[in-house]
Amino acid sequence: NAGVTQTPKFQVLKTGQSMTLQCAQDMNHEYMSWYRQDPGMGLRLIHYSVGAGITDQGEVPNGYNVSRSTTEDFPLRLLSAAPSQTSVYFCASSYTIAGGPNEQFFGPGTRLTVL
Amino acid sequence: GQNIDQPTEMTATEGAIVQINCTYQTSGFNGLFWYQQHAGEAPTFLSYNVLDGLEEKGRFSSFLSRSKGYSYLLLKELQMKDSASYLCAVRRGGNNRKLIWGLGTSLAVNP
């Protein structure tokens, strides 16, 4: 099992550019989520999904879109990059329990810089 | 509101025992998780508590008191590699499908 994979590992964008961060898991997990992590701010949930075709917003969804067309893949799209989106992005997946996430497996992260 | 509190930083000595506390105030509770995160890496799962009491897993144990909104992570026989950030997260359950995360406790283990 590859677990949770994320690409790219590093990315530099200019303000206004768009891009997609890829996330895939091979554990047949229903629950997938995207977090950003900034110094002093902890992990903040951007978007999450409880299954194919179902997505919902987290704490900080503005400027980001997601889709879940398959169980395996959960891409995160930055519509028009801004310097405030400079961060480390983590994708995570898990089985669900009581409607929420169980033990989450995290991808290695994408380090994004927006100039 | 929803809130999780953890100490920001702790230091300890190799071979010692350290206890990292987490207090939470949430509307609803359906489980508490502890994760470890080394600098520059992704978080990894350490433990899960949903009922009151102690869960032991090797050198690591986690305790939960739901009536007090309190958990702690106990690390025994500390090793240098235990230097990391320790994150506490609460699942509220019901229709709420999101975790609430603490800001993490940065633990430095000194020789």
Coordinates of N, CA and C in Angstrom, one line a residue:
Chain A
N1 N 0.8 -1.2 0.0 CA 0.0 0.0 0.0 C 0.9 1.3 0.0
A2 N 0.5 2.2 -0.9 CA 1.3 3.5 -0.9 C 0.7 4.4 0.2
G3 N -0.5 4.1 0.7 CA -1.0 5.0 1.7 C -1.6 6.2 1.1
V4 N -1.3 7.4 1.6 CA -1.8 8.7 1.1 C -0.6 9.4 0.3
T5 N -0.8 9.7 -0.9 CA 0.2 10.3 -1.7 C -0.3 11.7 -2.1
Q6 N 0.7 12.6 -2.1 CA 0.4 14.0 -2.5 C 1.4 14.5 -3.5
T7 N 1.0 15.2 -4.5 CA 1.9 15.9 -5.4 C 1.4 17.3 -5.7
P8 N 2.3 18.2 -6.0 CA 3.8 18.1 -5.8 C 4.2 18.2 -4.4
K9 N 5.5 18.0 -4.1 CA 6.0 18.2 -2.7 C 6.3 19.7 -2.5
F10 N 6.7 20.4 -3.5 CA 7.0 21.8 -3.4 C 6.4 22.5 -4.6
Q11 N 6.0 23.8 -4.4 CA 5.4 24.5 -5.5 C 5.6 26.0 -5.2
V12 N 6.0 26.8 -6.2 CA 6.0 28.2 -6.1 C 5.1 28.8 -7.2
L13 N 4.2 29.6 -6.8 CA 3.3 30.3 -7.7 C 3.4 31.8 -7.6
K14 N 2.9 32.4 -8.7 CA 2.8 33.9 -8.7 C 1.4 34.2 -8.3
T15 N 1.2 35.3 -7.7 CA -0.2 35.8 -7.4 C -1.1 35.8 -8.6
G16 N -2.3 35.2 -8.4 CA -3.2 35.1 -9.5 C -3.2 33.8 -10.3
Q17 N -2.1 33.0 -10.2 CA -2.1 31.7 -10.8 C -3.0 30.7 -10.2
S18 N -3.4 29.8 -10.9 CA -4.2 28.7 -10.4 C -3.4 27.4 -10.4
M19 N -3.8 26.4 -9.6 CA -3.1 25.1 -9.6 C -4.0 24.1 -8.9
T20 N -3.7 22.9 -9.1 CA -4.3 21.8 -8.4 C -3.3 21.0 -7.6
L21 N -3.6 20.8 -6.3 CA -2.8 19.9 -5.5 C -3.5 18.5 -5.5
Q22 N -2.7 17.5 -5.8 CA -3.3 16.2 -6.0 C -3.1 15.4 -4.7
C23 N -4.2 14.5 -4.4 CA -4.1 13.6 -3.3 C -4.8 12.3 -3.7
A24 N -4.2 11.2 -3.3 CA -4.8 9.9 -3.6 C -4.5 9.0 -2.5
Q25 N -5.4 8.1 -2.2 CA -5.2 7.1 -1.2 C -5.7 5.7 -1.7
D26 N -5.0 4.7 -1.3 CA -5.3 3.3 -1.8 C -5.8 2.4 -0.7
M27 N -6.4 3.0 0.4 CA -6.9 2.2 1.5 C -8.4 2.1 1.6
N28 N -9.1 2.6 0.5 CA -10.6 2.5 0.4 C -11.2 3.3 1.6
H29 N -10.6 4.4 2.0 CA -11.2 5.2 3.0 C -12.3 6.1 2.5
E30 N -13.4 6.2 3.3 CA -14.5 7.1 2.9 C -14.1 8.5 3.1
Y31 N -13.5 8.8 4.2 CA -13.3 10.2 4.6 C -11.9 10.7 4.2
M32 N -12.0 11.9 3.5 CA -10.7 12.5 3.1 C -10.9 14.0 3.4
S33 N -9.7 14.6 3.7 CA -9.7 16.0 4.1 C -8.5 16.7 3.7
W34 N -8.6 18.0 3.5 CA -7.4 18.9 3.3 C -7.3 19.9 4.4
Y35 N -6.0 20.0 4.9 CA -5.7 20.9 5.9 C -4.6 21.8 5.4
R36 N -4.5 23.0 6.0 CA -3.3 23.8 5.9 C -2.7 24.0 7.3
Q37 N -1.4 24.1 7.3 CA -0.7 24.3 8.6 C 0.2 25.5 8.5
D38 N 0.0 26.5 9.3 CA 0.8 27.7 9.4 C 1.4 27.8 10.8
P39 N 2.6 28.4 10.9 CA 3.2 28.5 12.2 C 2.2 29.2 13.2
G40 N 2.1 28.7 14.4 CA 1.2 29.3 15.4 C -0.3 29.1 15.2
M41 N -0.7 28.5 14.1 CA -2.1 28.4 13.8 C -2.6 26.9 13.9
G42 N -1.7 26.0 14.0 CA -2.2 24.6 14.0 C -2.7 24.1 12.7
L43 N -3.4 23.0 12.7 CA -4.0 22.4 11.5 C -5.4 23.1 11.3
R44 N -5.6 23.6 10.2 CA -7.0 24.2 9.9 C -7.6 23.4 8.7
L45 N -8.8 23.0 8.9 CA -9.5 22.2 7.9 C -10.0 23.1 6.7
I46 N -9.7 22.8 5.5 CA -10.1 23.5 4.3 C -11.4 23.0 3.8
H47 N -11.4 21.7 3.3 CA -12.6 21.0 2.8 C -12.4 19.6 3.2
Y48 N -13.6 18.9 3.3 CA -13.5 17.4 3.5 C -14.6 16.7 2.7
S49 N -14.5 15.4 2.7 CA -15.4 14.6 1.9 C -15.7 13.3 2.7
V50 N -17.0 12.9 2.8 CA -17.3 11.6 3.4 C -17.6 10.5 2.5
G51 N -17.3 10.8 1.2 CA -17.5 9.7 0.2 C -17.5 10.3 -1.2
A52 N -17.4 9.5 -2.2 CA -17.4 10.0 -3.6 C -18.7 10.8 -3.8
G53 N -18.5 12.0 -4.4 CA -19.7 12.8 -4.8 C -20.1 13.7 -3.7
I54 N -19.5 13.6 -2.5 CA -19.9 14.4 -1.3 C -18.8 15.2 -0.8
T55 N -18.9 16.5 -0.8 CA -17.9 17.4 -0.2 C -18.5 18.4 0.7
D56 N -17.7 19.0 1.6 CA -18.3 20.0 2.5 C -17.1 20.9 2.9
Q57 N -17.5 22.1 3.4 CA -16.5 23.1 3.7 C -16.0 22.9 5.1
G58 N -14.7 23.3 5.3 CA -14.1 23.3 6.7 C -14.1 24.7 7.2
E59 N -13.1 25.0 8.0 CA -13.0 26.3 8.7 C -12.5 27.4 7.7
V60 N -11.7 27.1 6.7 CA -11.1 28.1 5.9 C -11.2 27.7 4.4
P61 N -12.4 27.7 3.9 CA -12.6 27.2 2.5 C -12.4 28.2 1.4
N62 N -12.4 29.5 1.8 CA -12.4 30.6 0.7 C -11.1 30.5 -0.1
G63 N -11.3 30.5 -1.4 CA -10.1 30.5 -2.3 C -9.8 29.1 -2.8
Y64 N -10.5 28.1 -2.3 CA -10.2 26.7 -2.6 C -11.5 26.0 -3.1
N65 N -11.3 25.1 -4.0 CA -12.4 24.2 -4.4 C -11.9 22.7 -4.4
V66 N -12.8 21.8 -4.1 CA -12.5 20.4 -4.2 C -13.6 19.7 -4.9
S67 N -13.2 18.4 -5.3 CA -14.2 17.5 -5.9 C -13.8 16.1 -5.5
R68 N -14.8 15.2 -5.5 CA -14.5 13.8 -5.1 C -15.3 12.9 -6.1
S69 N -14.7 12.7 -7.2 CA -15.3 11.9 -8.3 C -15.1 10.4 -8.0
T70 N -14.0 10.0 -7.3 CA -13.8 8.6 -7.0 C -13.4 8.5 -5.5
T71 N -13.5 7.3 -5.0 CA -13.1 7.1 -3.6 C -11.6 7.5 -3.4
E72 N -10.8 7.2 -4.4 CA -9.3 7.3 -4.2 C -8.8 8.7 -4.2
D73 N -9.4 9.6 -5.0 CA -8.8 10.9 -5.3 C -9.6 12.1 -4.7
F74 N -8.8 13.1 -4.3 CA -9.4 14.2 -3.7 C -8.6 15.5 -4.0
P75 N -8.6 16.0 -5.2 CA -7.8 17.1 -5.5 C -8.3 18.5 -4.9
L76 N -7.3 19.3 -4.6 CA -7.6 20.7 -4.1 C -7.2 21.7 -5.1
R77 N -8.1 22.6 -5.5 CA -7.8 23.6 -6.5 C -7.7 24.9 -5.9
L78 N -6.6 25.6 -6.2 CA -6.5 27.0 -5.8 C -6.9 27.8 -7.0
L79 N -7.9 28.7 -6.8 CA -8.5 29.3 -8.0 C -7.7 30.5 -8.5
S80 N -7.2 31.3 -7.6 CA -6.4 32.5 -7.9 C -5.5 32.7 -6.7
A81 N -4.3 32.2 -6.8 CA -3.4 32.2 -5.7 C -3.1 33.5 -5.1
A82 N -3.0 33.6 -3.8 CA -2.7 34.8 -3.1 C -1.6 34.5 -2.1
P83 N -0.8 35.5 -1.7 CA 0.3 35.3 -0.7 C -0.2 34.7 0.6
S84 N -1.4 35.0 1.0 CA -2.0 34.5 2.2 C -2.2 32.9 2.1
Q85 N -2.1 32.4 0.9 CA -2.2 30.9 0.8 C -0.9 30.2 0.9
T86 N 0.2 31.0 1.1 CA 1.5 30.3 1.4 C 1.4 29.5 2.6
S87 N 1.7 28.2 2.5 CA 1.4 27.3 3.7 C 1.9 25.9 3.3
V88 N 1.8 25.1 4.3 CA 2.0 23.6 4.1 C 0.6 23.0 4.1
Y89 N 0.4 22.2 3.0 CA -1.0 21.6 2.8 C -0.8 20.1 3.0
F90 N -1.7 19.6 3.9 CA -1.8 18.1 4.1 C -3.1 17.6 3.7
C91 N -3.0 16.5 3.0 CA -4.2 15.7 2.7 C -4.2 14.5 3.7
A92 N -5.4 14.1 4.2 CA -5.5 13.0 5.1 C -6.8 12.2 4.8
S93 N -6.7 10.9 5.1 CA -7.8 10.0 4.8 C -8.1 9.1 6.0
S94 N -9.3 8.6 6.2 CA -9.6 7.6 7.2 C -10.9 6.9 6.9
Y95 N -11.2 5.9 7.7 CA -12.5 5.3 7.7 C -13.4 6.3 8.5
T96 N -14.7 6.1 8.4 CA -15.6 6.9 9.2 C -16.1 6.1 10.4
I97 N -16.3 6.8 11.5 CA -17.0 6.2 12.6 C -17.9 7.3 13.2
A98 N -19.1 6.9 13.5 CA -20.1 7.9 14.0 C -20.2 9.1 13.1
G99 N -20.0 8.9 11.8 CA -20.2 10.0 10.8 C -18.9 10.8 10.7
G100 N -18.0 10.7 11.6 CA -16.8 11.5 11.5 C -15.5 10.7 11.2
P101 N -14.4 11.4 11.2 CA -13.1 10.7 10.9 C -12.7 9.8 12.0
N102 N -12.1 8.7 11.6 CA -11.4 7.8 12.6 C -9.9 8.2 12.5
E103 N -9.0 7.2 12.9 CA -7.6 7.5 12.8 C -7.2 8.0 11.4
Q104 N -6.7 9.1 11.3 CA -6.3 9.7 10.0 C -4.9 9.4 9.6
F105 N -4.8 9.1 8.3 CA -3.4 8.9 7.7 C -3.2 10.1 6.8
F106 N -2.0 10.7 7.1 CA -1.7 12.0 6.4 C -0.7 11.7 5.2
G107 N -0.9 12.5 4.2 CA 0.1 12.5 3.1 C 1.4 13.3 3.6
P108 N 2.4 13.3 2.8 CA 3.7 13.9 3.2 C 3.6 15.5 3.2
G109 N 2.6 16.0 2.5 CA 2.5 17.5 2.5 C 3.0 18.1 1.2
T110 N 2.4 19.3 0.9 CA 2.9 20.1 -0.2 C 3.2 21.5 0.4
R111 N 4.5 21.9 0.1 CA 4.9 23.2 0.6 C 4.7 24.2 -0.5
L112 N 3.8 25.1 -0.3 CA 3.4 26.1 -1.3 C 3.8 27.5 -0.9
T113 N 4.5 28.1 -1.9 CA 4.8 29.5 -1.7 C 4.2 30.3 -2.8
V114 N 3.5 31.4 -2.4 CA 2.9 32.3 -3.4 C 3.5 33.7 -3.3
L115 N 4.1 34.1 -4.5 CA 4.9 35.3 -4.5 C 4.0 36.5 -5.0
Chain B
G1 N -18.3 28.3 22.4 CA -17.5 28.0 21.3 C -16.8 26.7 21.5
Q2 N -16.0 26.3 20.6 CA -15.3 25.1 20.6 C -13.8 25.4 20.9
N3 N -13.2 24.8 21.9 CA -11.9 25.2 22.2 C -11.1 24.0 22.8
I4 N -9.8 23.9 22.4 CA -8.9 22.9 22.9 C -7.6 23.6 23.3
D5 N -7.2 23.3 24.6 CA -6.0 24.0 25.1 C -5.0 23.0 25.4
Q6 N -3.7 23.3 25.0 CA -2.6 22.5 25.3 C -1.4 23.5 25.6
P7 N -0.5 23.0 26.4 CA 0.7 23.9 26.7 C 1.4 24.1 25.4
T8 N 2.0 25.2 25.2 CA 2.7 25.5 23.9 C 4.0 24.7 23.8
E9 N 4.8 24.7 24.9 CA 6.1 24.1 24.9 C 6.4 23.3 26.2
M10 N 7.1 22.3 26.1 CA 7.6 21.5 27.3 C 9.0 21.0 27.0
T11 N 9.8 20.9 28.0 CA 11.1 20.3 27.9 C 11.2 19.1 28.9
A12 N 12.0 18.1 28.6 CA 12.2 17.0 29.5 C 13.5 16.4 29.2
T13 N 13.9 15.5 30.1 CA 15.2 14.9 30.0 C 15.1 13.4 29.5
E14 N 16.1 13.0 28.7 CA 16.1 11.7 28.2 C 16.0 10.7 29.3
G15 N 15.1 9.7 29.1 CA 14.9 8.7 30.1 C 13.8 9.0 31.1
A16 N 13.4 10.2 31.2 CA 12.3 10.7 32.1 C 10.9 10.3 31.6
I17 N 9.9 10.8 32.4 CA 8.5 10.7 32.0 C 8.0 12.1 31.9
V18 N 7.1 12.3 30.9 CA 6.5 13.6 30.7 C 5.0 13.4 30.4
Q19 N 4.2 14.3 30.9 CA 2.8 14.3 30.7 C 2.3 15.5 30.0
I20 N 1.7 15.4 28.9 CA 1.2 16.5 28.1 C -0.3 16.6 28.2
N21 N -0.8 17.7 28.7 CA -2.2 17.8 29.0 C -3.0 18.4 27.9
C22 N -4.3 18.1 27.8 CA -5.2 18.7 26.8 C -6.5 18.8 27.5
T23 N -7.1 20.1 27.5 CA -8.4 20.3 28.0 C -9.3 20.8 26.8
Y24 N -10.5 20.4 26.8 CA -11.4 20.7 25.7 C -12.7 21.2 26.2
Q25 N -13.3 22.1 25.5 CA -14.7 22.5 25.7 C -15.4 22.5 24.3
T26 N -16.2 21.5 24.1 CA -16.9 21.3 22.8 C -18.3 21.0 23.0
S27 N -19.1 21.3 22.0 CA -20.5 20.9 22.1 C -20.6 19.5 21.5
G28 N -20.7 18.5 22.3 CA -20.7 17.1 21.9 C -19.3 16.6 21.9
F29 N -19.2 15.3 22.2 CA -17.9 14.6 22.3 C -18.1 13.2 21.8
N30 N -17.2 12.7 20.9 CA -17.3 11.4 20.5 C -15.9 10.9 20.1
G31 N -14.9 11.2 21.0 CA -13.6 10.7 20.8 C -12.5 11.7 20.8
L32 N -11.3 11.3 21.3 CA -10.2 12.3 21.3 C -9.0 11.5 20.8
F33 N -8.2 12.2 19.9 CA -7.1 11.6 19.3 C -5.8 12.4 19.7
W34 N -4.7 11.7 19.7 CA -3.4 12.3 19.9 C -2.5 11.9 18.7
Y35 N -1.9 12.9 18.1 CA -1.0 12.7 17.0 C 0.4 13.3 17.3
Q36 N 1.4 12.7 16.7 CA 2.8 13.2 16.8 C 3.2 13.8 15.5
Q37 N 3.9 14.9 15.6 CA 4.4 15.5 14.3 C 5.8 16.0 14.5
H38 N 6.8 15.3 13.8 CA 8.1 15.7 13.8 C 8.3 16.9 12.9
A39 N 9.3 17.8 13.2 CA 9.5 19.0 12.4 C 9.6 18.6 10.9
G40 N 8.9 19.3 10.1 CA 9.0 19.1 8.6 C 8.3 17.9 8.1
E41 N 7.6 17.2 9.0 CA 6.9 15.9 8.6 C 5.4 16.0 8.8
A42 N 4.7 15.0 8.3 CA 3.2 15.0 8.5 C 2.9 14.4 9.9
P43 N 1.7 14.7 10.4 CA 1.3 14.1 11.7 C 1.1 12.6 11.5
T44 N 1.4 11.9 12.6 CA 1.1 10.4 12.6 C 0.3 10.1 13.9
F45 N -0.6 9.2 13.7 CA -1.6 8.8 14.8 C -0.8 8.1 15.9
L46 N -1.2 8.5 17.2 CA -0.6 7.9 18.4 C -1.6 7.1 19.1
S47 N -2.8 7.8 19.5 CA -3.8 7.1 20.3 C -5.1 7.7 20.2
Y48 N -6.1 6.9 20.7 CA -7.5 7.3 20.6 C -8.2 6.9 21.9
N49 N -9.0 7.8 22.4 CA -9.8 7.5 23.6 C -11.2 8.0 23.4
V50 N -12.2 7.1 23.7 CA -13.6 7.5 23.6 C -14.3 7.3 24.9
L51 N -13.8 6.3 25.7 CA -14.3 6.1 27.1 C -13.3 6.6 28.1
D52 N -13.8 6.8 29.3 CA -12.9 7.3 30.4 C -11.9 6.2 30.7
G53 N -10.7 6.7 31.1 CA -9.7 5.7 31.5 C -8.4 5.8 30.7
L54 N -7.5 4.9 30.9 CA -6.2 4.9 30.4 C -6.0 3.9 29.3
E55 N -5.5 4.3 28.1 CA -5.1 3.4 27.0 C -3.6 3.4 27.0
E56 N -3.0 2.2 27.0 CA -1.6 2.0 27.0 C -1.1 1.4 25.7
K57 N 0.0 2.0 25.2 CA 0.5 1.4 23.9 C 2.0 1.6 24.0
G58 N 2.7 0.6 24.5 CA 4.1 0.7 24.6 C 4.6 1.8 25.6
R59 N 5.4 2.6 25.2 CA 5.9 3.7 26.0 C 4.9 4.9 26.2
F60 N 3.9 4.8 25.3 CA 2.9 5.9 25.3 C 1.6 5.4 25.9
S61 N 1.0 6.3 26.7 CA -0.3 6.1 27.3 C -1.2 7.3 27.1
S62 N -2.5 7.2 27.0 CA -3.3 8.3 26.9 C -4.5 8.1 27.9
F63 N -4.9 9.2 28.6 CA -5.9 9.1 29.6 C -7.0 10.1 29.2
L64 N -8.3 9.7 29.5 CA -9.4 10.6 29.2 C -10.4 10.6 30.4
S65 N -10.8 11.9 30.7 CA -11.9 12.1 31.7 C -13.0 12.9 31.0
R66 N -14.0 12.3 30.5 CA -15.1 13.1 29.8 C -15.8 14.1 30.7
S67 N -16.0 13.8 32.0 CA -16.7 14.7 32.9 C -15.9 16.0 33.1
K68 N -14.5 15.9 33.0 CA -13.7 17.0 33.2 C -13.2 17.7 31.9
G69 N -13.5 17.1 30.8 CA -13.1 17.6 29.5 C -11.6 17.6 29.5
Y70 N -10.9 16.5 29.8 CA -9.5 16.5 30.1 C -8.9 15.2 29.6
S71 N -7.7 15.3 28.9 CA -7.0 14.2 28.5 C -5.5 14.5 28.7
Y72 N -4.7 13.4 28.9 CA -3.3 13.6 28.9 C -2.6 12.5 28.1
L73 N -1.4 12.8 27.6 CA -0.6 11.9 26.9 C 0.7 11.7 27.8
L74 N 0.9 10.4 28.1 CA 2.1 10.1 29.0 C 3.1 9.4 28.2
L75 N 4.3 10.0 28.2 CA 5.4 9.4 27.5 C 6.5 8.9 28.5
K76 N 6.8 7.7 28.5 CA 7.8 7.1 29.4 C 9.1 6.8 28.7
E77 N 10.1 6.7 29.6 CA 11.5 6.4 29.0 C 11.8 7.2 27.8
L78 N 11.7 8.5 28.0 CA 11.9 9.4 26.9 C 13.2 9.2 26.1
Q79 N 13.0 9.3 24.8 CA 14.2 9.2 23.9 C 14.3 10.5 23.1
M80 N 15.5 10.7 22.6 CA 15.7 12.0 21.8 C 14.7 12.1 20.6
K81 N 14.4 10.9 20.1 CA 13.5 10.9 18.9 C 12.1 11.3 19.3
D82 N 11.8 11.4 20.6 CA 10.4 11.9 21.0 C 10.3 13.4 20.9
S83 N 11.4 14.1 20.6 CA 11.3 15.5 20.4 C 10.4 15.8 19.2
A84 N 9.3 16.4 19.4 CA 8.3 16.5 18.3 C 7.1 17.4 18.9
S85 N 6.2 17.7 18.0 CA 5.0 18.4 18.4 C 3.9 17.3 18.6
Y86 N 3.1 17.5 19.7 CA 2.0 16.5 20.0 C 0.7 17.3 19.9
L87 N -0.2 16.7 19.1 CA -1.4 17.4 18.7 C -2.6 16.6 19.3
C88 N -3.5 17.4 19.9 CA -4.7 16.8 20.5 C -5.9 17.2 19.6
A89 N -6.8 16.3 19.3 CA -7.9 16.6 18.4 C -9.2 15.9 19.0
V90 N -10.3 16.6 18.9 CA -11.6 16.1 19.4 C -12.6 15.9 18.3
R91 N -13.3 14.7 18.3 CA -14.3 14.5 17.3 C -15.7 14.7 18.1
R92 N -16.5 15.5 17.5 CA -17.8 15.8 18.3 C -18.9 14.8 18.0
G93 N -18.9 14.2 16.8 CA -19.9 13.2 16.5 C -21.2 13.8 16.1
G94 N -22.2 13.0 16.0 CA -23.5 13.5 15.5 C -23.4 13.9 14.1
N95 N -24.1 15.1 13.8 CA -24.0 15.6 12.4 C -22.7 16.3 12.2
N96 N -21.9 16.5 13.2 CA -20.6 17.2 13.0 C -19.5 16.3 12.6
R97 N -19.0 16.5 11.4 CA -18.0 15.5 10.9 C -16.6 16.0 10.8
K98 N -16.4 17.1 11.6 CA -15.0 17.7 11.6 C -14.4 17.5 12.9
L99 N -13.0 17.4 12.9 CA -12.2 17.4 14.1 C -11.9 18.8 14.5
I100 N -11.8 19.0 15.8 CA -11.3 20.3 16.4 C -9.9 20.0 16.9
W101 N -8.9 20.8 16.4 CA -7.5 20.5 16.7 C -7.0 21.6 17.7
G102 N -6.2 21.1 18.6 CA -5.4 22.0 19.4 C -4.2 22.5 18.6
L103 N -3.5 23.5 19.2 CA -2.4 24.1 18.5 C -1.1 23.2 18.6
G104 N -1.1 22.2 19.5 CA 0.0 21.4 19.6 C 0.9 21.8 20.7
T105 N 1.6 20.8 21.3 CA 2.7 21.0 22.3 C 4.0 20.6 21.8
S106 N 4.9 21.5 21.7 CA 6.3 21.2 21.2 C 7.1 20.7 22.4
L107 N 7.5 19.4 22.3 CA 8.3 18.8 23.3 C 9.8 18.7 22.9
A108 N 10.7 19.2 23.7 CA 12.1 19.1 23.5 C 12.7 18.1 24.5
V109 N 13.3 17.1 24.0 CA 14.0 16.1 24.9 C 15.4 16.4 24.9
N110 N 16.0 16.7 26.1 CA 17.4 17.0 26.2 C 18.2 15.8 26.8
P111 N 19.5 15.7 26.4 CA 20.3 14.6 26.9 C 20.6 14.7 28.3

